[in-house]
Amino acid sequence: MLVYEIMPGEKRIIAGVYHLSKVLGRHFALQDINFQLANGEFVFLVGPSGAGKSTLLRMMYMDDIPDSGQVIMGAHVSTMMKRRNIPRLRRRIGIVFQDFRLIEDRNVFENVALAMKVAGIGITEIKHEMTNILTRVGLYHKRYEFPGALSGGEQQRVAIARAVANKPAVLLADEPTGNLDPMVTRGILELLFKINSGGTAVLMATHDVELVKSFGQRIIYLQDGKIVKDKEMLFRGNLRESISNSRVDHRAKKFTEHSIGEDYDGKRGR
Amino acid sequence: MAGINEAKYMLGESVRMLKSGKVSNLISVIIMGFSLLVLVIYILVTLNVSIIIEKGMEEMCVYVYLEDGVNNSITEDIREKLLEIESVRRVVFVSKDKALEKFREQLGKNSDILEELGANPLPDAFRIQMKPESNASVAMEKIAQAATGWKGVDDVRYGKKWVEKGEKLVKGFYMTGLALGLIVFLSVIFVISNTVRLSILSRRESVEIMKLVGATNMYIQVPFIIEGAIQGIVSSLLAMALLWGVCSFAGRYLPGLGFFRFEGVIGFIILCAFLGSIGSFVAIRKFLKR
């Protein structure tokens, strides 16, 4: 097993998609997809509806398996993944959707706490962490509200809070602003940037090309199941600055190394 | 194994599930309770009828009539020989005086006609009861054949046709009972599994969300299993309470109608708890495997 410190500012691949193809129905939903995600990176995955963005993300959180090629998320390899290890991967990444996917009969606190509870974290720690998390997304004062009483933007903030509750190394966002108006969209994007600056790599899928162009981040263009353009921004100066604290790299290191082997020998652990 | 925290949370999820699904749980329990009521009514009726049948079979007797004026030693001889026969359970001597008395009792008001007779025309007799497990018609036939030739025996009688008919009736009853029981049982299983499926369907979204945030299958399943067990217990209690009501009502018209024994009731409740949890487990497992 390779264990070494990631130096501040050092780049490390924490998620990768290699020659991935997926057939849905009669044609390729995805065809020979290749890209990697480095720690602390922010990447937009852009393409029109039906380009295969959601399918690609589903492969990445292993809700579906590729027909050929593989996905590597940290130490989890899709071709060797056992069903019972999928929950462990999900606790180490965050997922956000267009339709928020909050549990309607649980309040904000309970929805966010769920992610920590399923990971087996003690209630004292959850309560302690929750103050931080909910303050970060600006919803601490609404922690006892139910999703039905919140606006779309607020609901998405709750979903994001839930996604980052376990301090994931990667956050996958599938059209997180698809249901929101431009003003609210801006706020959600800012929140995602803030989370990214805290060390979490973000992969955000969207159909809105104009929206993402202005930020100067790396953009992967997807069309008809193929990557048509991948604007690599990996070693941009300001990005390096934003992730140059050691906590960031520690998180990526944990994601890529701490679980090596457990998919194959069935050991349990968090 | 899951940690203490996880166990606590799973229990919390179960309590939450029971609280949030109050109405749907109530409906499920009522549906299951009534389905189970059909089942327990069926079982109780079968039990009662089989008790009646057994009693009836016990009362089927062979009468060995003695010749008039047979002395005591021959009588004793006959008694001993009868007791040696394997399928015989009990041999009772009915003296001619006793028989007359009984006859008089049966006649009631009309017993005056007996006075016309003068002397007692009835013979001394042995009433022979059969062991319940013995094949009555064959055994009775055997006794009749054997005893007819004995010294001091005048005649041997039993309701041959009645016994044979009775046996056919019992066989038929048990066969139809078995078929009916199977149908009732299968429909109860069907109703309950559908109820469980509906309950899972109504919680499909939260189950999906739990999977997305990394809940293990166990974390998702345990609350369903606990809910299933509790539904099983409550619905079996409901079925038993309803049955008790039905029984005490029917008891007015059918005296001697028996209810289940206490152990039977407890056993039934435990069985239902078990069935409920298994049913939920199978249904949620199927759902998670998709």
XYZ file of C-alpha atoms in Angstrom:
560
model
C 0.000 0.000 0.000
C 1.272 3.410 -0.943
C 1.065 5.898 1.860
C 2.740 9.218 1.646
C 1.928 12.739 2.630
C 0.378 15.008 0.084
C 2.346 18.218 0.189
C 0.418 21.460 0.363
C -0.568 22.437 -3.127
C 0.276 19.055 -4.537
C -2.076 17.586 -7.103
C -3.511 14.194 -6.679
C -6.121 12.358 -8.733
C -9.015 11.521 -6.420
C -11.588 10.525 -9.003
C -11.168 9.171 -12.478
C -13.248 7.894 -15.332
C -11.457 5.654 -17.807
C -12.778 4.575 -21.212
C -16.253 4.495 -19.821
C -19.083 3.451 -22.107
C -22.710 2.865 -21.281
C -25.488 1.670 -23.524
C -29.029 2.629 -22.625
C -31.693 1.206 -24.876
C -30.250 0.956 -28.380
C -27.583 3.612 -28.426
C -24.605 4.812 -26.450
C -25.556 7.043 -23.578
C -21.855 7.478 -22.915
C -18.985 6.559 -25.184
C -15.333 6.300 -24.220
C -15.389 8.928 -21.499
C -12.046 9.847 -19.955
C -11.280 12.476 -17.357
C -9.768 12.869 -13.938
C -10.563 15.022 -11.006
C -7.813 16.327 -8.746
C -8.159 17.179 -5.092
C -9.670 20.565 -4.491
C -10.638 21.066 -8.119
C -13.847 22.687 -9.345
C -15.111 21.320 -12.646
C -18.228 22.091 -14.636
C -19.719 19.285 -16.687
C -21.679 21.046 -19.407
C -23.958 19.675 -22.067
C -27.513 19.842 -23.359
C -30.251 17.692 -21.880
C -29.769 14.087 -22.861
C -26.019 14.449 -23.326
C -25.409 11.896 -20.606
C -24.442 14.126 -17.672
C -26.740 12.466 -15.166
C -25.809 9.004 -16.402
C -22.145 9.840 -15.971
C -22.683 11.110 -12.434
C -24.698 8.002 -11.581
C -21.747 5.886 -12.628
C -19.574 8.002 -10.355
C -21.699 7.430 -7.268
C -22.091 3.856 -8.444
C -25.833 3.762 -8.760
C -25.214 2.091 -12.099
C -22.271 0.233 -13.566
C -20.505 1.005 -16.847
C -20.832 -1.467 -19.707
C -17.132 -1.042 -20.325
C -14.336 0.987 -18.797
C -14.200 1.911 -15.164
C -14.728 4.571 -12.566
C -12.323 5.076 -9.717
C -13.519 7.118 -6.774
C -10.775 7.419 -4.199
C -9.977 3.834 -3.431
C -13.212 2.444 -4.823
C -12.983 0.860 -8.253
C -16.242 0.254 -10.111
C -15.114 -2.995 -11.687
C -14.270 -4.509 -8.302
C -16.987 -2.877 -6.255
C -19.183 -5.080 -4.129
C -22.762 -4.021 -3.570
C -22.384 -3.924 0.161
C -19.482 -1.494 -0.086
C -21.470 1.107 -2.001
C -22.807 2.757 1.179
C -19.233 3.348 2.318
C -18.429 5.193 -0.903
C -21.598 7.291 -0.618
C -20.612 8.450 2.865
C -17.305 9.684 1.516
C -18.744 11.703 -1.328
C -21.541 14.235 -1.432
C -24.367 14.200 -3.967
C -26.726 17.058 -4.818
C -29.648 16.905 -7.234
C -31.839 19.283 -9.188
C -34.886 18.198 -7.179
C -33.121 18.479 -3.780
C -34.290 15.043 -2.565
C -35.048 16.037 0.986
C -37.218 13.900 3.216
C -40.432 15.863 3.509
C -41.409 14.800 7.015
C -38.060 15.698 8.570
C -36.896 19.153 9.441
C -33.697 20.762 8.216
C -31.655 19.502 11.138
C -32.881 15.931 10.757
C -32.357 15.901 6.997
C -28.754 16.998 7.341
C -28.132 14.804 10.391
C -29.278 11.734 8.457
C -26.055 11.702 6.440
C -24.041 11.665 9.661
C -26.300 9.187 11.395
C -25.987 6.576 8.670
C -22.239 6.967 9.030
C -22.591 6.049 12.700
C -21.437 9.362 14.153
C -22.471 10.003 17.766
C -25.293 12.413 18.456
C -23.124 14.772 20.522
C -20.719 15.169 17.642
C -23.566 15.583 15.187
C -25.066 18.406 17.220
C -21.701 20.062 17.522
C -20.930 19.820 13.804
C -24.421 20.800 12.795
C -24.038 24.327 14.107
C -21.038 24.798 11.817
C -22.602 23.233 8.789
C -25.934 24.992 9.018
C -24.273 28.330 9.697
C -22.091 27.826 6.644
C -25.110 27.388 4.378
C -26.921 30.206 6.164
C -29.824 28.166 7.496
C -29.054 27.781 11.185
C -32.053 29.945 12.075
C -34.310 27.650 10.024
C -33.032 24.386 11.411
C -36.436 23.332 12.733
C -38.320 24.180 9.543
C -39.608 21.443 7.261
C -38.665 21.362 3.561
C -42.197 22.328 2.559
C -41.803 25.641 4.353
C -38.559 26.539 2.568
C -37.938 28.192 -0.798
C -36.242 26.258 -3.589
C -32.915 27.942 -2.922
C -33.133 27.165 0.771
C -34.005 23.557 0.093
C -30.968 23.249 -2.150
C -28.833 24.722 0.626
C -30.126 22.036 2.955
C -29.297 19.386 0.355
C -25.798 20.817 -0.001
C -25.377 20.884 3.763
C -26.349 17.231 3.872
C -23.932 16.433 1.050
C -20.973 18.033 2.822
C -21.884 16.927 6.355
C -19.330 14.135 6.311
C -16.615 16.385 4.862
C -16.386 14.564 1.550
C -13.370 14.750 -0.740
C -15.691 15.001 -3.740
C -19.057 16.655 -4.238
C -21.130 15.597 -7.252
C -23.850 18.061 -8.195
C -26.387 17.168 -10.875
C -27.984 20.380 -12.190
C -28.156 21.849 -8.701
C -29.476 25.136 -10.058
C -31.830 23.649 -12.619
C -34.936 24.530 -10.660
C -33.791 27.917 -9.412
C -34.032 31.456 -10.735
C -30.834 33.366 -11.689
C -30.540 35.255 -8.416
C -30.781 32.132 -6.306
C -28.547 30.268 -8.753
C -25.818 32.785 -8.086
C -26.084 32.165 -4.358
C -25.916 28.406 -4.763
C -22.857 28.690 -7.004
C -21.163 30.909 -4.449
C -21.896 28.338 -1.788
C -20.393 25.592 -3.946
C -17.276 27.720 -4.481
C -17.054 28.262 -0.748
C -17.259 24.539 -0.152
C -14.630 24.008 -2.825
C -12.303 26.457 -1.156
C -12.670 24.356 1.977
C -10.992 21.503 0.112
C -13.816 19.504 -1.431
C -13.477 18.832 -5.139
C -16.706 19.716 -6.933
C -18.053 18.275 -10.155
C -21.149 20.199 -11.180
C -23.266 19.161 -14.135
C -25.339 21.815 -15.850
C -26.878 22.571 -19.225
C -26.294 26.303 -18.802
C -23.141 27.127 -20.786
C -23.426 30.880 -20.359
C -23.671 30.560 -16.604
C -20.390 28.725 -16.156
C -18.249 30.482 -18.770
C -17.804 33.541 -16.601
C -16.032 31.731 -13.786
C -12.966 30.534 -15.616
C -13.027 27.066 -14.104
C -12.312 23.880 -15.955
C -15.241 22.914 -18.154
C -15.900 19.491 -19.626
C -18.278 19.671 -22.575
C -20.405 16.629 -23.106
C -22.484 16.027 -26.204
C -24.294 12.884 -27.366
C -22.446 10.843 -24.784
C -18.972 12.003 -25.754
C -16.597 14.547 -24.335
C -16.186 17.140 -27.038
C -13.960 19.557 -25.154
C -12.173 19.480 -21.814
C -10.715 22.809 -20.831
C -8.039 21.758 -18.361
C -7.494 24.357 -15.684
C -5.724 22.051 -13.297
C -2.712 24.131 -12.507
C -4.116 27.574 -12.562
C -2.349 29.795 -10.086
C -5.295 30.960 -8.001
C -6.586 27.420 -7.677
C -3.344 26.315 -6.134
C -3.602 29.129 -3.644
C -7.123 28.265 -2.716
C -6.240 24.733 -1.753
C -2.861 25.308 -0.233
C -3.748 24.444 3.312
C -2.815 21.082 4.699
C -6.325 20.144 5.848
C -7.438 20.013 2.249
C -4.806 17.601 1.212
C -5.302 15.487 4.265
C -8.880 14.959 3.211
C -7.918 13.869 -0.294
C -5.290 11.576 1.139
C -7.813 9.937 3.412
C -10.189 9.436 0.503
C -7.616 7.839 -1.734
C -5.690 5.773 0.736
C -7.487 4.968 3.907
C -9.855 2.591 2.252
C -7.470 0.789 -0.060
C -8.102 -2.909 0.086
C -11.412 -2.909 1.868
C -13.442 -3.421 -1.283
C -11.502 -6.541 -1.991
C -11.110 -8.255 1.348
C -14.443 -7.183 2.791
C -13.053 -5.423 5.858
C -15.386 -2.916 7.408
C -14.514 0.486 8.609
C -15.482 4.051 8.210
C -21.764 -5.572 13.368
C -23.292 -2.195 13.604
C -22.069 0.106 16.308
C -24.071 1.299 19.279
C -24.758 4.611 17.561
C -26.161 2.892 14.510
C -28.317 0.615 16.635
C -29.682 3.646 18.466
C -30.419 5.466 15.220
C -32.109 2.406 13.730
C -34.371 2.227 16.749
C -35.033 5.942 16.406
C -35.930 5.420 12.748
C -38.330 2.655 13.748
C -40.079 4.869 16.292
C -40.239 7.682 13.740
C -41.675 5.311 11.164
C -44.381 4.091 13.519
C -45.251 7.651 14.523
C -45.274 9.157 11.048
C -47.238 6.331 9.512
C -49.968 6.297 12.146
C -52.880 6.333 9.723
C -51.399 3.935 7.190
C -50.298 1.658 10.007
C -53.789 1.710 11.451
C -55.258 0.797 8.080
C -52.701 -1.975 7.601
C -53.386 -3.357 11.052
C -57.136 -3.321 10.467
C -56.789 -5.075 7.114
C -54.409 -7.643 8.541
C -56.512 -8.034 11.683
C -59.606 -8.914 9.688
C -57.682 -11.262 7.396
C -56.300 -12.999 10.442
C -59.794 -13.070 11.944
C -60.947 -15.143 8.973
C -58.040 -17.461 9.589
C -58.634 -17.859 13.316
C -62.373 -18.311 12.846
C -61.581 -21.063 10.436
C -59.137 -22.689 12.854
C -61.532 -22.380 15.779
C -64.454 -23.835 13.841
C -62.305 -26.747 12.712
C -61.125 -27.348 16.265
C -64.633 -27.253 17.679
C -66.035 -29.519 15.023
C -63.237 -32.007 15.493
C -63.889 -32.007 19.241
C -67.567 -32.727 18.578
C -66.622 -35.472 16.151
C -64.285 -37.031 18.668
C -66.946 -36.962 21.314
C -69.385 -38.496 18.888
C -66.955 -41.234 17.994
C -66.467 -41.957 21.685
C -70.152 -42.362 22.148
C -70.375 -44.935 19.437
C -70.768 -48.146 21.356
C -71.191 -51.832 20.776
C -73.941 -53.478 22.841
C -73.526 -57.078 23.821
C -76.894 -58.416 25.024
C -76.851 -61.370 27.378
C -79.220 -64.319 27.462
C -81.893 -64.139 30.090
C -80.866 -65.605 33.441
C -77.136 -65.976 32.765
C -75.238 -66.485 36.009
C -72.596 -64.178 37.390
C -69.544 -66.261 36.487
C -70.466 -66.325 32.805
C -71.125 -62.592 32.922
C -67.689 -62.013 34.451
C -66.199 -64.294 31.829
C -67.668 -62.249 29.032
C -66.479 -59.011 30.620
C -62.917 -60.304 30.836
C -62.937 -61.548 27.267
C -64.210 -58.202 26.059
C -61.506 -56.322 27.951
C -58.859 -58.468 26.306
C -59.793 -57.080 22.893
C -57.287 -54.415 21.934
C -59.504 -51.634 20.642
C -61.810 -51.708 23.659
C -61.505 -48.764 25.992
C -64.210 -49.391 28.537
C -66.770 -52.045 29.302
C -69.824 -51.081 31.329
C -72.368 -53.530 32.632
C -75.931 -52.330 32.228
C -78.311 -54.465 34.248
C -81.817 -55.021 32.987
C -83.219 -52.920 35.886
C -80.952 -50.013 35.032
C -81.851 -50.290 31.381
C -85.512 -50.158 32.232
C -85.001 -47.153 34.434
C -83.225 -45.354 31.628
C -85.907 -46.321 29.200
C -88.486 -44.945 31.571
C -86.580 -41.735 31.853
C -86.410 -41.421 28.090
C -90.137 -42.027 27.754
C -90.875 -39.368 30.369
C -94.593 -38.741 30.607
C -95.359 -41.790 28.504
C -93.585 -44.116 30.894
C -96.984 -45.443 32.022
C -97.064 -47.867 29.128
C -94.184 -49.748 30.752
C -96.501 -50.691 33.614
C -98.558 -52.663 31.125
C -95.615 -54.951 30.520
C -95.514 -56.380 33.991
C -92.112 -58.080 33.974
C -89.004 -56.339 32.680
C -88.525 -57.416 29.057
C -85.063 -55.919 28.691
C -81.921 -58.059 28.805
C -78.733 -57.469 30.766
C -76.075 -55.970 28.525
C -72.495 -54.739 28.200
C -71.904 -51.359 26.707
C -68.469 -51.273 25.056
C -66.707 -48.012 24.300
C -63.993 -47.996 21.697
C -60.619 -46.384 21.895
C -60.857 -43.160 19.899
C -57.796 -43.869 17.734
C -58.968 -47.290 16.643
C -60.603 -47.667 13.271
C -64.133 -47.838 14.667
C -66.099 -49.635 11.992
C -63.535 -52.410 11.552
C -62.980 -52.851 15.284
C -66.693 -52.956 16.014
C -67.201 -55.516 13.321
C -64.508 -57.666 14.906
C -66.055 -57.477 18.358
C -69.433 -58.317 16.941
C -68.126 -61.348 15.123
C -66.138 -62.590 18.104
C -68.771 -62.076 20.774
C -71.708 -63.498 18.825
C -70.497 -67.072 19.369
C -69.716 -66.741 23.087
C -71.667 -68.662 25.680
C -74.334 -66.533 27.340
C -74.400 -63.921 24.570
C -77.763 -63.412 22.995
C -77.035 -60.754 20.455
C -74.458 -58.080 19.514
C -75.594 -54.821 18.046
C -74.097 -51.581 16.868
C -75.131 -48.957 14.366
C -73.056 -50.392 11.570
C -74.366 -48.105 8.912
C -74.120 -45.090 11.162
C -70.546 -45.782 12.066
C -69.520 -46.169 8.447
C -71.339 -42.992 7.459
C -69.833 -41.120 10.362
C -66.357 -42.138 9.350
C -66.884 -40.983 5.794
C -68.234 -37.693 7.084
C -65.189 -37.128 9.267
C -62.819 -37.898 6.427
C -64.678 -35.543 4.139
C -64.682 -32.843 6.781
C -60.937 -33.029 7.293
C -60.209 -33.068 3.568
C -62.361 -30.060 2.733
C -61.063 -28.413 5.871
C -57.500 -28.842 4.694
C -58.239 -27.436 1.248
C -60.223 -24.552 2.690
C -57.522 -23.867 5.245
C -54.910 -23.673 2.531
C -56.991 -21.197 0.559
C -57.638 -19.051 3.625
C -53.975 -19.160 4.608
C -52.780 -18.208 1.136
C -55.191 -15.308 0.882
C -54.084 -14.036 4.274
C -50.452 -14.170 3.121
C -51.415 -12.388 -0.094
C -53.286 -9.610 1.698
C -50.491 -9.080 4.191
C -47.706 -9.042 1.613
C -49.630 -6.514 -0.438
C -50.155 -4.341 2.605
C -46.433 -4.447 3.331
C -45.602 -3.609 -0.278
C -47.883 -0.587 -0.171
C -46.265 0.615 3.021
C -42.838 0.390 1.412
C -44.032 2.094 -1.745
C -45.299 5.013 0.294
C -41.819 5.399 1.765
C -39.961 4.839 -1.482
C -38.553 8.362 -1.569
C -37.034 8.297 1.882
C -35.567 4.868 1.203
C -33.965 6.151 -2.010
C -32.587 9.172 -0.195
C -31.179 7.030 2.565
C -29.389 4.914 -0.015
C -27.936 8.044 -1.596
C -26.494 9.353 1.643
C -24.857 6.010 2.326
C -27.216 4.093 4.575
C -26.452 0.396 4.679
C -29.180 -2.047 3.754
C -29.379 -3.024 7.399
C -29.955 0.576 8.480
C -32.858 0.771 6.036
C -34.272 -2.688 6.742
C -34.317 -2.822 10.531
C -37.093 -0.236 10.998
C -39.239 -2.066 8.454
C -38.673 -5.371 10.219
C -39.562 -3.887 13.602
C -42.636 -2.250 12.103
C -43.653 -5.561 10.556
C -43.305 -7.361 13.877
C -45.348 -4.739 15.718
C -48.028 -4.779 13.033
C -48.127 -8.552 13.336
C -48.589 -8.367 17.098
C -51.224 -5.649 17.025
C -53.209 -7.206 14.195
C -53.159 -10.630 15.845
C -54.369 -9.033 19.086
C -57.125 -7.347 17.103
C -58.056 -10.625 15.427
C -58.142 -12.392 18.799
C -60.258 -9.668 20.385
C -62.695 -9.778 17.468
C -62.790 -13.555 17.615
C -63.505 -13.426 21.318
C -66.397 -11.095 20.595
C -67.723 -13.360 17.844
C -67.333 -16.376 20.106
C -69.136 -14.951 23.087
C -71.964 -13.935 20.751
C -72.104 -17.307 19.026
C -71.753 -19.055 22.385
C -75.291 -18.000 23.261
C -76.606 -20.140 20.446
C -73.961 -22.843 20.498
C -73.322 -23.785 24.117
C -70.047 -25.539 24.714
C -68.278 -23.553 21.997
C -64.614 -23.635 22.972
C -62.100 -20.777 22.666
C -58.354 -21.142 22.222
C -56.320 -21.882 25.287
C -54.080 -19.127 26.655
C -50.942 -20.798 25.282
C -52.600 -21.012 21.885
C -53.331 -17.281 21.879
C -49.764 -16.406 22.905
C -48.373 -18.780 20.300
C -50.551 -17.222 17.626
C -49.376 -13.701 18.538
C -45.731 -14.757 18.442
C -46.292 -16.472 15.107
C -47.883 -13.303 13.716
C -45.008 -11.147 14.965
C -42.635 -13.505 13.240
C -44.661 -13.587 10.027
C -44.960 -9.794 10.048
C -41.233 -9.247 10.351
C -40.409 -11.906 7.765
C -42.971 -10.421 5.368
C -41.513 -6.938 5.771
C -37.988 -8.237 5.442
C -38.736 -10.064 2.196
C -40.573 -7.082 0.723
C -37.944 -4.463 1.608
C -35.178 -6.776 0.470
C -36.848 -7.181 -2.908
C -37.187 -3.406 -3.116
C -33.538 -2.755 -2.233
C -32.258 -5.312 -4.715
C -33.806 -3.550 -7.688
